[in-house]
Short mmCIF file of N, CA and C in Angstrom, two decimals:
data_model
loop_
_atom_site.label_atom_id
_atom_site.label_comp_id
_atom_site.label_asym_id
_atom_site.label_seq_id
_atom_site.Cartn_x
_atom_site.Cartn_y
_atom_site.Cartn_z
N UNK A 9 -1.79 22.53 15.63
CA UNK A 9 -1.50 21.12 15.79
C UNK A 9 -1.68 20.42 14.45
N UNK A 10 -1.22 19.31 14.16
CA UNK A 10 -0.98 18.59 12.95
C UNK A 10 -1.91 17.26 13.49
N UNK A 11 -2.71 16.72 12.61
CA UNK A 11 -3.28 15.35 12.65
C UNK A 11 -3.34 15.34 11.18
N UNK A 12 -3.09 13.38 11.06
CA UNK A 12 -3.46 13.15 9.88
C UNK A 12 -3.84 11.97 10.08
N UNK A 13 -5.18 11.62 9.35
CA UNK A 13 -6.09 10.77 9.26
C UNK A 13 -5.25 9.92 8.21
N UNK A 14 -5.79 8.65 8.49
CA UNK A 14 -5.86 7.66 6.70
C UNK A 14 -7.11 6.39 7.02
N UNK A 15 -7.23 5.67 6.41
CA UNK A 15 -7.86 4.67 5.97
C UNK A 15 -8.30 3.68 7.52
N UNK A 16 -6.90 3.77 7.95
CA UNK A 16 -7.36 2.76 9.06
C UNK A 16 -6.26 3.07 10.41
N UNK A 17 -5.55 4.49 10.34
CA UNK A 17 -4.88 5.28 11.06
C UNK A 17 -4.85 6.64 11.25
N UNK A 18 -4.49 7.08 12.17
CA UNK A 18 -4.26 8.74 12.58
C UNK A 18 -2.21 8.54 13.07
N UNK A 19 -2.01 10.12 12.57
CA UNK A 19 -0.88 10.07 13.45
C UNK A 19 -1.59 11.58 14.00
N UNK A 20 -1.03 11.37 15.09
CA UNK A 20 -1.46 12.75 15.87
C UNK A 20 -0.36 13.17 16.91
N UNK A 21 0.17 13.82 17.73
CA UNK A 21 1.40 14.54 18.53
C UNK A 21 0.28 14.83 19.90
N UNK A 22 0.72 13.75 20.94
CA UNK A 22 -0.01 14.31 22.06
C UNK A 22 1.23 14.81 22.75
N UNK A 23 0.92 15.67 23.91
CA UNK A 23 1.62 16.30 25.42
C UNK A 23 1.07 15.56 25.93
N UNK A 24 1.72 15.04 26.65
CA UNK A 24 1.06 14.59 28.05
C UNK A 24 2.29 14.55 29.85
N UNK A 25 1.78 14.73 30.58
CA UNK A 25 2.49 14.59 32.53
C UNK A 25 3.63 13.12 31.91
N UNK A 26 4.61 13.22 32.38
CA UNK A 26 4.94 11.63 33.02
C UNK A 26 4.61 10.85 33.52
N UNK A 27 3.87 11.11 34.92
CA UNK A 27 3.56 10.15 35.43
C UNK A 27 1.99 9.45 34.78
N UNK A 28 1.31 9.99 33.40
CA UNK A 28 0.28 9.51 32.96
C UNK A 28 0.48 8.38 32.14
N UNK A 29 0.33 7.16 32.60
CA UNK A 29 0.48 6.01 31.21
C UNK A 29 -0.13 6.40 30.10
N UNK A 30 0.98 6.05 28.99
CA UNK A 30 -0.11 6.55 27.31
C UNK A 30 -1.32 5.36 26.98
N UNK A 31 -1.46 4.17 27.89
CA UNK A 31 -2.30 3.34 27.23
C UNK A 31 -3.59 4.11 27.97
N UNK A 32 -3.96 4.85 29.23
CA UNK A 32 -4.65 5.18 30.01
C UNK A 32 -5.23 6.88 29.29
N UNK A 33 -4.09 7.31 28.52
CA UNK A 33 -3.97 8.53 27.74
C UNK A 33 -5.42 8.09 26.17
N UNK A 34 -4.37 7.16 25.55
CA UNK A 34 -5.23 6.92 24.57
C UNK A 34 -6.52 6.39 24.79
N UNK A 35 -6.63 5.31 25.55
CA UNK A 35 -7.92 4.66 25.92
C UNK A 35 -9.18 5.76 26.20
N UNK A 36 -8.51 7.28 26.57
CA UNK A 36 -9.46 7.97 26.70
C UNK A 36 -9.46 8.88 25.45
N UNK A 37 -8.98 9.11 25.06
CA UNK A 37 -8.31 9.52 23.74
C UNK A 37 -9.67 8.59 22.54
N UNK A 38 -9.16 7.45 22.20
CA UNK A 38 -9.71 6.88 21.59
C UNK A 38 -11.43 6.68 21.97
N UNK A 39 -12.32 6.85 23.74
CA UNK A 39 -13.34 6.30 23.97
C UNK A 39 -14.32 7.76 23.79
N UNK A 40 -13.24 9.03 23.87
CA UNK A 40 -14.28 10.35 23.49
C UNK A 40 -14.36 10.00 21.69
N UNK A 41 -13.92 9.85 20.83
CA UNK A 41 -13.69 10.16 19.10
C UNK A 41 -14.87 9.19 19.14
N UNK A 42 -14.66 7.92 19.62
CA UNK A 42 -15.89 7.15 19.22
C UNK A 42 -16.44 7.53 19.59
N UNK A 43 -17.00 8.16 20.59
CA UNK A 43 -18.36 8.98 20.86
C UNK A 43 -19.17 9.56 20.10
N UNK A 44 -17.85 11.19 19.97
CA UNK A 44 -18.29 12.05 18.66
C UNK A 44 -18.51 11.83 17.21
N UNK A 45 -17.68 10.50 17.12
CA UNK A 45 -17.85 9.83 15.50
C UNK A 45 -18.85 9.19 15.37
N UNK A 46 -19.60 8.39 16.48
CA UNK A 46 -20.74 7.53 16.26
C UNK A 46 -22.10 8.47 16.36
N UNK A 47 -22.10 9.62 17.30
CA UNK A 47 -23.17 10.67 17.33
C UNK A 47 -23.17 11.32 16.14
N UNK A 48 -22.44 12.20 15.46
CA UNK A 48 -22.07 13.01 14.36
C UNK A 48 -22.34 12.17 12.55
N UNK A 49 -22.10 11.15 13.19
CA UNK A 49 -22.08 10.57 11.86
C UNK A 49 -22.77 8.83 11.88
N UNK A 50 -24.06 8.73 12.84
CA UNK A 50 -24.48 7.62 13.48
C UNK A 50 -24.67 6.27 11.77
N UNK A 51 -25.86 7.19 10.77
CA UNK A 51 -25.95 6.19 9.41
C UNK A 51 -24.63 6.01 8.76
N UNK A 52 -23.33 6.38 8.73
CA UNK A 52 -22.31 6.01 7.63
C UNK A 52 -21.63 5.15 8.98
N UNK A 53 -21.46 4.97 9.92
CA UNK A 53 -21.07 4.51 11.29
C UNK A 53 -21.94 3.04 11.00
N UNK A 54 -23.31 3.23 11.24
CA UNK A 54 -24.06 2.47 11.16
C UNK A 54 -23.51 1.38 9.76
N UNK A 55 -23.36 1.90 9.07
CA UNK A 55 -23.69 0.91 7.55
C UNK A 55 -22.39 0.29 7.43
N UNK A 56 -21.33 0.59 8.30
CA UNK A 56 -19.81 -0.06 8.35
C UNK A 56 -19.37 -1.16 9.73
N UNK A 57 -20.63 -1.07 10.43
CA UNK A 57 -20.53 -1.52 11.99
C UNK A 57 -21.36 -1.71 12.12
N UNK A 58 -21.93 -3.18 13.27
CA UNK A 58 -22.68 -3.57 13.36
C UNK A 58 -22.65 -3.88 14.60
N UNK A 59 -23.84 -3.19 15.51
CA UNK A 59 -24.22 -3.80 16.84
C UNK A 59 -23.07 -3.26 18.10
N UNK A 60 -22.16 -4.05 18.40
CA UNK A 60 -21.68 -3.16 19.52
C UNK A 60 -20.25 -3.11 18.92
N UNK A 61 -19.98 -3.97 17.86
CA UNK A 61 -18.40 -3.71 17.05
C UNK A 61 -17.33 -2.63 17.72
N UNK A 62 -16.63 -3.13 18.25
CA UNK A 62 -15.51 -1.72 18.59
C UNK A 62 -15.26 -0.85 16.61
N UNK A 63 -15.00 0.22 17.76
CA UNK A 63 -14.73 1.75 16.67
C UNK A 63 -13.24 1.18 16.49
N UNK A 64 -12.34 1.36 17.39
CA UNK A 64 -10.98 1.22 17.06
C UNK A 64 -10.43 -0.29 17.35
N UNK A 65 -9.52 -0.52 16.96
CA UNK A 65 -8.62 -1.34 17.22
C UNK A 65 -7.98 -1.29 18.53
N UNK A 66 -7.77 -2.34 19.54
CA UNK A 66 -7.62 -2.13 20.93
C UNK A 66 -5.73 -1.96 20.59
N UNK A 67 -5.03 -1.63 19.80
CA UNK A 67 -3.61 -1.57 19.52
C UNK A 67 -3.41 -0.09 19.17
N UNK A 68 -2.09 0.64 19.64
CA UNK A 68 -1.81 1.65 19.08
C UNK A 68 -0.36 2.00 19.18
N UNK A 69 0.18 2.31 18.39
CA UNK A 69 1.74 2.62 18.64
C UNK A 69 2.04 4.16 19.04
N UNK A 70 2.94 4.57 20.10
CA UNK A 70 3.36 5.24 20.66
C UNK A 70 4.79 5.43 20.68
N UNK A 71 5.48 6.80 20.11
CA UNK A 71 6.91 6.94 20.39
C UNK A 71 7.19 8.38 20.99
N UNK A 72 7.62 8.05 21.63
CA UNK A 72 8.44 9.89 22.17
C UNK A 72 9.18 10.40 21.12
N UNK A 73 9.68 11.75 21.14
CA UNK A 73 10.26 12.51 19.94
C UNK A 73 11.97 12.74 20.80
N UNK A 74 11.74 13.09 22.36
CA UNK A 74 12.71 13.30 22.67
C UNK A 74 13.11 14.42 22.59
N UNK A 75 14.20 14.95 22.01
CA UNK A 75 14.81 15.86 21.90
C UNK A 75 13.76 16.96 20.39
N UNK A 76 13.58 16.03 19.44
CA UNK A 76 13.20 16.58 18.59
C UNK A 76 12.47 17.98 18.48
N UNK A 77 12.21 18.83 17.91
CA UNK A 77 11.88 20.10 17.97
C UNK A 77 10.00 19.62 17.58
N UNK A 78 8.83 20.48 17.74
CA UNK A 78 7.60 20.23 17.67
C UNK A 78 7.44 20.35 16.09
N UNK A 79 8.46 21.44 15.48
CA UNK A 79 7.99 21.23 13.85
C UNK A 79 8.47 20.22 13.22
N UNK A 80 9.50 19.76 13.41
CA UNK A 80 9.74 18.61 13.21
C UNK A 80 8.68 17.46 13.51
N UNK A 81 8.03 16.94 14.25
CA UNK A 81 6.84 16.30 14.42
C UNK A 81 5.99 16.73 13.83
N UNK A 82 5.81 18.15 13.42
CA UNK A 82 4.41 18.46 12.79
C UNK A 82 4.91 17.91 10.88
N UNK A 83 5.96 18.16 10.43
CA UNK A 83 6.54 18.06 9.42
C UNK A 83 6.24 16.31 9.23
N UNK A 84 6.83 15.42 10.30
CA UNK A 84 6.46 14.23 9.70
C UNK A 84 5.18 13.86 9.97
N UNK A 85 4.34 14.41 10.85
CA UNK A 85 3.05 13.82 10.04
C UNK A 85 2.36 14.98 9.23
N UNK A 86 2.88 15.80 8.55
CA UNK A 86 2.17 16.27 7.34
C UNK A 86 2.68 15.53 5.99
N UNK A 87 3.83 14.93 5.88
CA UNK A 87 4.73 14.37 5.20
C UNK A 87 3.78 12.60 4.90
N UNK A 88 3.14 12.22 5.80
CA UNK A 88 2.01 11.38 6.17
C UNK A 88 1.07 11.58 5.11
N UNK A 89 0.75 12.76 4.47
CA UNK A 89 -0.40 13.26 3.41
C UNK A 89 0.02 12.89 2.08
N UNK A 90 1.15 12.48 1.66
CA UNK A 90 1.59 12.19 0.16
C UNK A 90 0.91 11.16 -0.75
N UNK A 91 1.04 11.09 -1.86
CA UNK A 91 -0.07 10.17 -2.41
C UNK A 91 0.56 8.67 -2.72
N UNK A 92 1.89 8.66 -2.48
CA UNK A 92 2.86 7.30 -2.50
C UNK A 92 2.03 6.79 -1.12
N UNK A 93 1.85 7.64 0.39
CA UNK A 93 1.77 7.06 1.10
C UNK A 93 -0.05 6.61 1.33
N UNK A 94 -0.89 7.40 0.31
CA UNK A 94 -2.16 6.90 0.16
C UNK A 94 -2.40 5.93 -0.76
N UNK A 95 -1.35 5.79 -1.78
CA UNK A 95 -1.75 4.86 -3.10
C UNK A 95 -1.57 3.35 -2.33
N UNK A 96 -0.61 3.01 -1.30
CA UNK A 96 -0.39 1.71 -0.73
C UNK A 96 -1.36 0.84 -0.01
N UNK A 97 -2.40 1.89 0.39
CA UNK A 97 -3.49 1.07 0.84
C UNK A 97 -4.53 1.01 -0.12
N UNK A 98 -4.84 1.94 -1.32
CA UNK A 98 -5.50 1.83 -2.50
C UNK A 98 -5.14 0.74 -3.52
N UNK A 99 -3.63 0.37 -3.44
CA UNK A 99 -3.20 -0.53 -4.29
C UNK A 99 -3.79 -1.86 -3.60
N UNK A 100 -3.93 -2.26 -2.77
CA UNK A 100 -4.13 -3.75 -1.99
C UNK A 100 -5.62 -4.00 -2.11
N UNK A 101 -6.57 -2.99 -2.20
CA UNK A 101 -7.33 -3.14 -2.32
C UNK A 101 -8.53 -3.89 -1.11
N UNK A 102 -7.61 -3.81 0.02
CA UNK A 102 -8.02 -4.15 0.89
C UNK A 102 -9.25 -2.90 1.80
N UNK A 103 -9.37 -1.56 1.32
CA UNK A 103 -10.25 -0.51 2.14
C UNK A 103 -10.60 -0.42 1.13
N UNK A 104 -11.45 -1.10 0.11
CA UNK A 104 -12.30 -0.40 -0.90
C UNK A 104 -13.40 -0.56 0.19
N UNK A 105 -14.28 1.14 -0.27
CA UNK A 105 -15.51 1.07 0.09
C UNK A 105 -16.56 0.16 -0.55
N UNK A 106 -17.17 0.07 0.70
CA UNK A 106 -18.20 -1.09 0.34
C UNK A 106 -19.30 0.10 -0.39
N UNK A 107 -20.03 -1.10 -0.74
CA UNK A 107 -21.15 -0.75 -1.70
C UNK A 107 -22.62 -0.61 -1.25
#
Protein backbone atom coordinates (compact mmCIF):
# COMPACT_ATOMS: atom_id res chain seq x y z
CA UNK A 1 0.00 0.00 0.00
CA UNK A 2 1.14 3.60 -0.69
CA UNK A 3 0.61 6.47 2.02
CA UNK A 4 2.05 9.70 1.97
CA UNK A 5 2.24 11.96 4.77
CA UNK A 6 2.99 15.92 4.53
CA UNK A 7 2.83 18.79 6.81
CA UNK A 8 -0.78 19.03 7.34
CA UNK A 9 -2.06 15.99 4.97
CA UNK A 10 -2.00 12.27 4.10
CA UNK A 11 -3.08 10.85 0.82
CA UNK A 12 -3.80 7.33 1.44
CA UNK A 13 -6.06 4.63 -1.03
CA UNK A 14 -8.78 3.09 1.15
CA UNK A 15 -11.22 -0.17 -0.03
CA UNK A 16 -14.06 0.06 1.39
CA UNK A 17 -18.28 -1.99 1.01
CA UNK A 18 -20.69 0.51 -0.72
CA UNK A 19 -23.01 0.60 1.40
CA UNK A 20 -20.28 2.16 4.12
CA UNK A 21 -20.40 6.08 4.15
CA UNK A 22 -16.68 7.42 3.75
CA UNK A 23 -17.41 10.17 6.40
CA UNK A 24 -18.33 7.12 8.95
CA UNK A 25 -15.09 5.28 7.21
CA UNK A 26 -12.75 8.13 8.00
CA UNK A 27 -14.16 9.34 11.28
CA UNK A 28 -12.93 5.98 12.34
CA UNK A 29 -10.04 6.08 10.31
CA UNK A 30 -8.99 9.36 11.65
CA UNK A 31 -10.27 8.55 15.76
CA UNK A 32 -7.81 5.17 15.85
CA UNK A 33 -4.31 7.44 14.34
CA UNK A 34 -5.13 9.92 17.01
CA UNK A 35 -5.04 7.40 19.42
CA UNK A 36 -1.82 5.75 18.33
CA UNK A 37 -0.24 9.22 17.60
CA UNK A 38 -1.10 10.74 20.94
CA UNK A 39 0.05 7.35 22.96
CA UNK A 40 3.31 6.76 20.84
CA UNK A 41 4.37 10.09 20.72
CA UNK A 42 2.34 11.79 23.90
CA UNK A 43 5.59 14.90 24.66
CA UNK A 44 6.01 16.09 20.81
CA UNK A 45 1.89 15.74 20.69
CA UNK A 46 1.92 17.43 23.89
CA UNK A 47 4.21 20.54 23.00
CA UNK A 48 2.02 21.21 19.63
CA UNK A 49 -1.53 20.73 21.38
CA UNK A 50 -3.01 21.78 24.10
CA UNK A 51 -5.66 20.25 26.39
CA UNK A 52 -8.36 18.55 24.43
CA UNK A 53 -7.41 20.36 20.84
CA UNK A 54 -8.64 18.04 18.06
CA UNK A 55 -5.68 15.93 16.27
CA UNK A 56 -7.29 16.41 12.86
CA UNK A 57 -9.21 18.70 11.07
CA UNK A 58 -13.00 17.69 11.08
CA UNK A 59 -12.66 18.07 6.81
CA UNK A 60 -11.36 15.54 4.43
CA UNK A 61 -11.53 15.08 0.75
CA UNK A 62 -12.54 11.90 -0.82
CA UNK A 63 -12.55 10.72 -4.58
CA UNK A 64 -13.17 7.36 -6.17
CA UNK A 65 -10.62 6.20 -8.86
CA UNK A 66 -13.28 4.34 -10.75
CA UNK A 67 -12.06 2.56 -13.38
CA UNK A 68 -8.48 3.41 -12.70
CA UNK A 69 -6.02 0.55 -12.18
CA UNK A 70 -4.53 0.36 -8.16
CA UNK A 71 -0.93 1.30 -9.55
CA UNK A 72 -2.03 4.01 -10.91
CA UNK A 73 -3.28 5.31 -7.46
CA UNK A 74 -0.27 4.06 -5.87
CA UNK A 75 1.84 6.12 -8.59
CA UNK A 76 -0.07 9.35 -7.78
CA UNK A 77 0.40 9.37 -4.36
CA UNK A 78 4.03 8.45 -4.54
CA UNK A 79 4.30 11.27 -7.13
CA UNK A 80 2.91 13.30 -3.79
CA UNK A 81 6.76 12.83 -2.42
CA UNK A 82 8.51 15.41 -4.85
CA UNK A 83 10.26 18.32 -3.48
CA UNK A 84 8.25 21.04 -5.81
CA UNK A 85 5.38 19.49 -3.93
CA UNK A 86 7.19 19.87 -0.33
CA UNK A 87 8.96 23.24 -1.09
CA UNK A 88 5.17 24.95 -1.32
CA UNK A 89 4.40 24.61 2.11
CA UNK A 90 8.14 25.42 3.17
CA UNK A 91 7.99 28.46 0.98
CA UNK A 92 4.85 30.16 2.94
CA UNK A 93 6.29 29.61 5.83
CA UNK A 94 3.29 28.95 7.38
CA UNK A 95 4.46 25.04 9.16
CA UNK A 96 7.67 26.28 10.44
CA UNK A 97 8.37 24.35 13.48
CA UNK A 98 7.95 25.99 16.49
CA UNK A 99 10.65 26.51 18.81
Amino acid sequence: MSIETDVDHMHLPISMPPDVAPVKHINSLKSQLSKEVRNTYRPHVEKYLWGDSPFWSASYFCATTGRVSLDTVKKYIEDQRTEEHKRKYIKTGKYKKKS
